[in-house]
Each structure stands twice: as structure tokens, then as C-alpha cells.
GROMACS .gro file of C-alpha atoms in nm:
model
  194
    1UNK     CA    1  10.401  10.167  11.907
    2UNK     CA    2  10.133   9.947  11.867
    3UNK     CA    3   9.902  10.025  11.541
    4UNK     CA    4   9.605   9.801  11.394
    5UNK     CA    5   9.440   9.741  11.072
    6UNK     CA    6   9.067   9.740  10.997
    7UNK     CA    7   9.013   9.434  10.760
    8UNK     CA    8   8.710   9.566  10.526
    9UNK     CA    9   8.864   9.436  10.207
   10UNK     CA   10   8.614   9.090  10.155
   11UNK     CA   11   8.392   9.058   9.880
   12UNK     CA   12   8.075   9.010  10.121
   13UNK     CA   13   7.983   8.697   9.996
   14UNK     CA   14   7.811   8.581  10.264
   15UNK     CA   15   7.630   8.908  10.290
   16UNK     CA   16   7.514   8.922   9.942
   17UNK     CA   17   7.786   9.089   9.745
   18UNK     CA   18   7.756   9.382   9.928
   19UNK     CA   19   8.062   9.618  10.131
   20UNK     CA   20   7.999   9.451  10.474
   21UNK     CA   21   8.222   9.694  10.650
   22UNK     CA   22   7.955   9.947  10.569
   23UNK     CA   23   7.641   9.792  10.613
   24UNK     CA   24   7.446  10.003  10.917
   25UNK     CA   25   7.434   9.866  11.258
   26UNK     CA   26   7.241  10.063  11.543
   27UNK     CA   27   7.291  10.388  11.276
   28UNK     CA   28   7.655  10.372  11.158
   29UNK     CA   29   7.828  10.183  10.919
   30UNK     CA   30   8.004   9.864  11.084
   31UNK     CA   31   8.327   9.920  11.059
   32UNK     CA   32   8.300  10.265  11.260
   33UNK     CA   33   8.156  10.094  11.546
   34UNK     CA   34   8.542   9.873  11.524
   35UNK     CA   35   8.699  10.166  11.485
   36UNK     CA   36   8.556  10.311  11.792
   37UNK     CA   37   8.631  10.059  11.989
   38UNK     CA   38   9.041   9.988  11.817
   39UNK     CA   39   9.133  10.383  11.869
   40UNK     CA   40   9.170  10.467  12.193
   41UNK     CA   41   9.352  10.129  12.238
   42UNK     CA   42   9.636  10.194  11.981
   43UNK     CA   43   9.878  10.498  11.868
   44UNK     CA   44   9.783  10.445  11.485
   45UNK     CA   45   9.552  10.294  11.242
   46UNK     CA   46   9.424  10.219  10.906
   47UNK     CA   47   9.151  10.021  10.695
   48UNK     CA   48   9.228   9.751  10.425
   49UNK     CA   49   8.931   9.810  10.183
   50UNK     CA   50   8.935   9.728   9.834
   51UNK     CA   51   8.582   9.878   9.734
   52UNK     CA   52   8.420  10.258   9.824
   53UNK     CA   53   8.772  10.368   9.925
   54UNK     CA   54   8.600  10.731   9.969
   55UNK     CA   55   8.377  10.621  10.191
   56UNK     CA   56   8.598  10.456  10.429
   57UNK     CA   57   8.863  10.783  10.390
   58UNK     CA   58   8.556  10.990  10.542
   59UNK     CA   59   8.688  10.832  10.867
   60UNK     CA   60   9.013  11.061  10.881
   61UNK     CA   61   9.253  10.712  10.882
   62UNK     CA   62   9.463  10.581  10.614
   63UNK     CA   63   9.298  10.327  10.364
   64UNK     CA   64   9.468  10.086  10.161
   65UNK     CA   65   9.356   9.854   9.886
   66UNK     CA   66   9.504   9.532   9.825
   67UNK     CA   67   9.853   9.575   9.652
   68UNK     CA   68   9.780   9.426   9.266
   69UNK     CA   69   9.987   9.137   9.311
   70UNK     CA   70   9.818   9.005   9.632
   71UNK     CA   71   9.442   9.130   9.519
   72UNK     CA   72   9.175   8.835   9.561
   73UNK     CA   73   9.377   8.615   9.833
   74UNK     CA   74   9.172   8.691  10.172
   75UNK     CA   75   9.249   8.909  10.401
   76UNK     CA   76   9.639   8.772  10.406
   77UNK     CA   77   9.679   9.010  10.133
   78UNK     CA   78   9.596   9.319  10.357
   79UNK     CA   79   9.877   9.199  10.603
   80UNK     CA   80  10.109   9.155  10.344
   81UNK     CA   81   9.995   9.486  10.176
   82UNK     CA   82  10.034   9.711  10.498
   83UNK     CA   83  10.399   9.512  10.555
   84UNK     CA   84  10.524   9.765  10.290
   85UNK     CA   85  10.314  10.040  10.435
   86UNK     CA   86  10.332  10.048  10.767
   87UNK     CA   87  10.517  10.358  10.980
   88UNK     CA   88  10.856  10.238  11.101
   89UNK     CA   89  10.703  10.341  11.481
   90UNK     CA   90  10.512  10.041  11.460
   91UNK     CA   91  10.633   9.760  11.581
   92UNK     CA   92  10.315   9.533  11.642
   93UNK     CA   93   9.962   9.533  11.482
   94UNK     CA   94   9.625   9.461  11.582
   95UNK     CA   95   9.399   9.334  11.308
   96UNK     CA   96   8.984   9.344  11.360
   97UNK     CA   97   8.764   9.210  11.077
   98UNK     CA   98   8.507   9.511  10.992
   99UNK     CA   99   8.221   9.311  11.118
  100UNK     CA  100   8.336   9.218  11.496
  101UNK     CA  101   8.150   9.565  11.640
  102UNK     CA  102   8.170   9.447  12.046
  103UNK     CA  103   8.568   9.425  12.040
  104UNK     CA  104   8.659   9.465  12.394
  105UNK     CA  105   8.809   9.799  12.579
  106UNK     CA  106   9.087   9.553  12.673
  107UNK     CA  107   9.154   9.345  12.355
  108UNK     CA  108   9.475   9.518  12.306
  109UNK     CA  109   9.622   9.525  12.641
  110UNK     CA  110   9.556   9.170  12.716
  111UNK     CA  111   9.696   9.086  12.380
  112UNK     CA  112  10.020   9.253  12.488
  113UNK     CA  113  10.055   9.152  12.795
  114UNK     CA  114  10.043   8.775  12.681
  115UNK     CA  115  10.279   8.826  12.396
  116UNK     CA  116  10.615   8.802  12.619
  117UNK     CA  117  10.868   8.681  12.335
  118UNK     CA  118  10.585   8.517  12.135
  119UNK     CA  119  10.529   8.626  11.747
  120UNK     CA  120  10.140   8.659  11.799
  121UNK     CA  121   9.898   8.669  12.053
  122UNK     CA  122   9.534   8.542  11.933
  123UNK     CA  123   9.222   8.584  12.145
  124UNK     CA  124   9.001   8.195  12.200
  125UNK     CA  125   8.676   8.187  12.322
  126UNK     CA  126   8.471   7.887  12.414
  127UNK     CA  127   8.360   7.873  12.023
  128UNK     CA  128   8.697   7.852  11.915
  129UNK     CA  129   9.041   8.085  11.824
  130UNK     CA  130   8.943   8.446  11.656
  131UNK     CA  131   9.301   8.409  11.416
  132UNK     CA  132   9.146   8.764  11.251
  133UNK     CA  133   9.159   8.947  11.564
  134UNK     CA  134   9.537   8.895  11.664
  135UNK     CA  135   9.830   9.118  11.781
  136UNK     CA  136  10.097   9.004  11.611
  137UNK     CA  137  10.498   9.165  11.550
  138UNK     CA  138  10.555   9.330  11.255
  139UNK     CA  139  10.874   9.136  11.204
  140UNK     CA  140  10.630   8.824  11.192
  141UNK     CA  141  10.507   8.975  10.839
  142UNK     CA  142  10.811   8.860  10.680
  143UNK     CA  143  10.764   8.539  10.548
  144UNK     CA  144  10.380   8.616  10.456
  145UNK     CA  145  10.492   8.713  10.112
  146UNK     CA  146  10.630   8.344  10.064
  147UNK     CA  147  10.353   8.160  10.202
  148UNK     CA  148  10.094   8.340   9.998
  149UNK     CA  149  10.355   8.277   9.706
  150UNK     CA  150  10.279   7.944   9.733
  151UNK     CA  151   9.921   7.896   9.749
  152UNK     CA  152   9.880   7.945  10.142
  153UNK     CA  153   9.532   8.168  10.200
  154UNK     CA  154   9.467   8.054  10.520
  155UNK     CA  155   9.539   8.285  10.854
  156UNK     CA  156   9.559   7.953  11.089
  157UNK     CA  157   9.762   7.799  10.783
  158UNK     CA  158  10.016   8.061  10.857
  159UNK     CA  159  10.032   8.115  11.252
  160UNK     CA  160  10.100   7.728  11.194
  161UNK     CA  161  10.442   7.870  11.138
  162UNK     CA  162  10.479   8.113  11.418
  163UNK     CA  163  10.517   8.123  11.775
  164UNK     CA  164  10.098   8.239  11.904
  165UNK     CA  165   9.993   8.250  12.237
  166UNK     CA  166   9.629   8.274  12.291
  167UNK     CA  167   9.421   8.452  12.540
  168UNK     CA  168   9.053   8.374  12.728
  169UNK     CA  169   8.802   8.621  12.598
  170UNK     CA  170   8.396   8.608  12.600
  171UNK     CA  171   8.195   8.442  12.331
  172UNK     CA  172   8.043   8.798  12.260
  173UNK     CA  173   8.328   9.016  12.287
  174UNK     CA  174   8.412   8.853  11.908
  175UNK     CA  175   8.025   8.818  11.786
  176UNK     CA  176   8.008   8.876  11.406
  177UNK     CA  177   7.794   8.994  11.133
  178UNK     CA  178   7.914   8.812  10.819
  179UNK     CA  179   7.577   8.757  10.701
  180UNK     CA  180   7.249   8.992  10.699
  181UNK     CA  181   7.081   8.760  10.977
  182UNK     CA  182   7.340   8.807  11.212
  183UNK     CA  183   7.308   9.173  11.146
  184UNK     CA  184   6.969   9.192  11.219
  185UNK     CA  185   7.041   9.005  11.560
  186UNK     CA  186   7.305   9.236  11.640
  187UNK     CA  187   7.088   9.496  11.593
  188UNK     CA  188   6.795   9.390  11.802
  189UNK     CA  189   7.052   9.293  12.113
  190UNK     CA  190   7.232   9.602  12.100
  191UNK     CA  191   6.922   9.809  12.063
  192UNK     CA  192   6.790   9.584  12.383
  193UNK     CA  193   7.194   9.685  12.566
  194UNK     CA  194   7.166  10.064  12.438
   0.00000   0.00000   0.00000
């Protein structure tokens, strides 16, 4: 079964401080508008969220905090938290950061189809790889624990490691809103879409 994880567990910087995953966007928090577009493409799902845990429950999915030991070390830490967590069913994950609300219908599928034998699949648009939007094999999660062991925070640091085959996907399918200007942009073209 293919599952995916909601990454909502950053400390906003960029956005003031402030719980990015729910920060409104055309009415409803941001990470709602992810899940939305992750469920019907997957059998399971849950959030990483370190803050407002309540909140993010209201959704009806499973939401996990940072285990204690990884807490503070990117969102690494939520992969290496839902390693211990995840259902046995589950054999590959798709991760979405809480502020990507235009993931594709087809993310998912195209993912998997590209995987063959590979560890991960990562989506690359002309601006670049999106390393926090991959479908990767749970058995791939083994040797996170080590890397972040040893200082390793980066997600690119790590696929370094693994066998990742990447996919051709549109600039916007991946556009963010890490700060509160590209909110505000999102917000005016999807009000000009809706």
C-alpha cells in the first residue's frame, strides 16, 4: 500500500514564527488543501506536526510529533519518526511539505510508475528537484537513523545515498508558500483560477 506523510512539523521561520501548515489559503488552513489533494491518491495517511497537534487531529488522520530524540533536525526527523510508526501495509510513502497546496492529481501515480527497482522517485521541475515531495520505499528509511546520527540534516544529503529517479512535473504543480508573500500570491492566483 502506498501511504504519505504531511510534513507540518517546521518552525515557520520564514513565515514569522507562525504554524505554516495552518495559515488560511482561499478559506482553509494550508495543509487541508495538501491533504485534499494526497487522499484520494493513497490508501493511508498522517501529518508530522510538532505544534497545535489538536488542530491538525480535527482532520480525522493520525498526527505525530517529532520523536524526542530526533526533535529540532528538519523534517528528516518526521521520516525517521513515522519509520517506527508506520502500518506494516505500507510499503512506500509519499511525503508533501504542508505548504505545496497545487500537488498534482497524478503526483503519486507518476511517482510509482518511475520507481521500477529504484529506492525513491523525486519529482524536478524546470526550477530544480522538489527532494520534499518524493515517493520513496519504506525499507529506504533504514539508514536515516545513522545519517541523522551523524550530523546529516539535509534531504538531498541523504538521497545522495540512495538509488532516486526523478520525474518531469510543472513549475506550479510544486509552487510554495514558505513565506507570507507567497501566500498572498497564492491567494490572489487561485482566487483568479477558482
Amino acid at each position: 500500500m502506498i501511504g504519505a506523510l504531511i510534513l507540518a512539523g517546521g518552525e515557520g521561520r520564514r513565515m514569522g514564527g507562525v504554524d505554516k501548515g495552518l495559515q488560511r489559503l482561499c478559506g482553509q488552513p494550508l495543509y487541508r488543501h495538501v491533504l485534499q489533494a494526497l487522499l484520494p491518491q493513497v490508501g493511508w495517511l498522517a501529518i508530522s506536526a510538532n505544534r497545535h497537534l489538536d488542530d491538525y487531529a480535527a482532520s480525522g488522520q493520525p498526527v505525530w510529533p517529532d520523536a524526542p530524540h530526533w526533535q529540532g533536525m528538519g523534517p528528516l526527523a518526521a521520516l525517521a519518526t513515522a519509520a517506527a510508526s508506520l502500518p506494516p501495509a505500507v510499503t512506500l510513502l509519499q511525503t508533501a511539505p504542508c505548504d505545496t497546496p497545487l500537488l498534482p492529481a497524478d503526483l503519486v501515480s507518476r511517482l510509482a510508475q518511475a520507481l521500477g527497482d529504484a529506492d525513491a522517485a523525486m519529482p524536478v521541475t524546470a526550477h530544480g528537484p522538489q527532494p520534499a515531495c518524493l515517493l520513496l520505499r519504506v525499507t529506504a528509511l533504514a539508514g536515516l537513523p545513522a545519517y541523522l546520527a551523524a550530523g546529516g540534516r539535509s534531504i538531498r544529503g541523504w538521497l545522495a545515498g540512495l538509488n532516486v529517479v526523478t520525474v518531469d512535473f510543472d513549475d506550479t504543480a510544486f509552487a510554495n508558500a514558505n513565506d507570507a508573500a507567497a501566500l498572498a500570491q497564492l491567494e490572489i492566483a487561485m482566487g483568479r483560477a477558482g
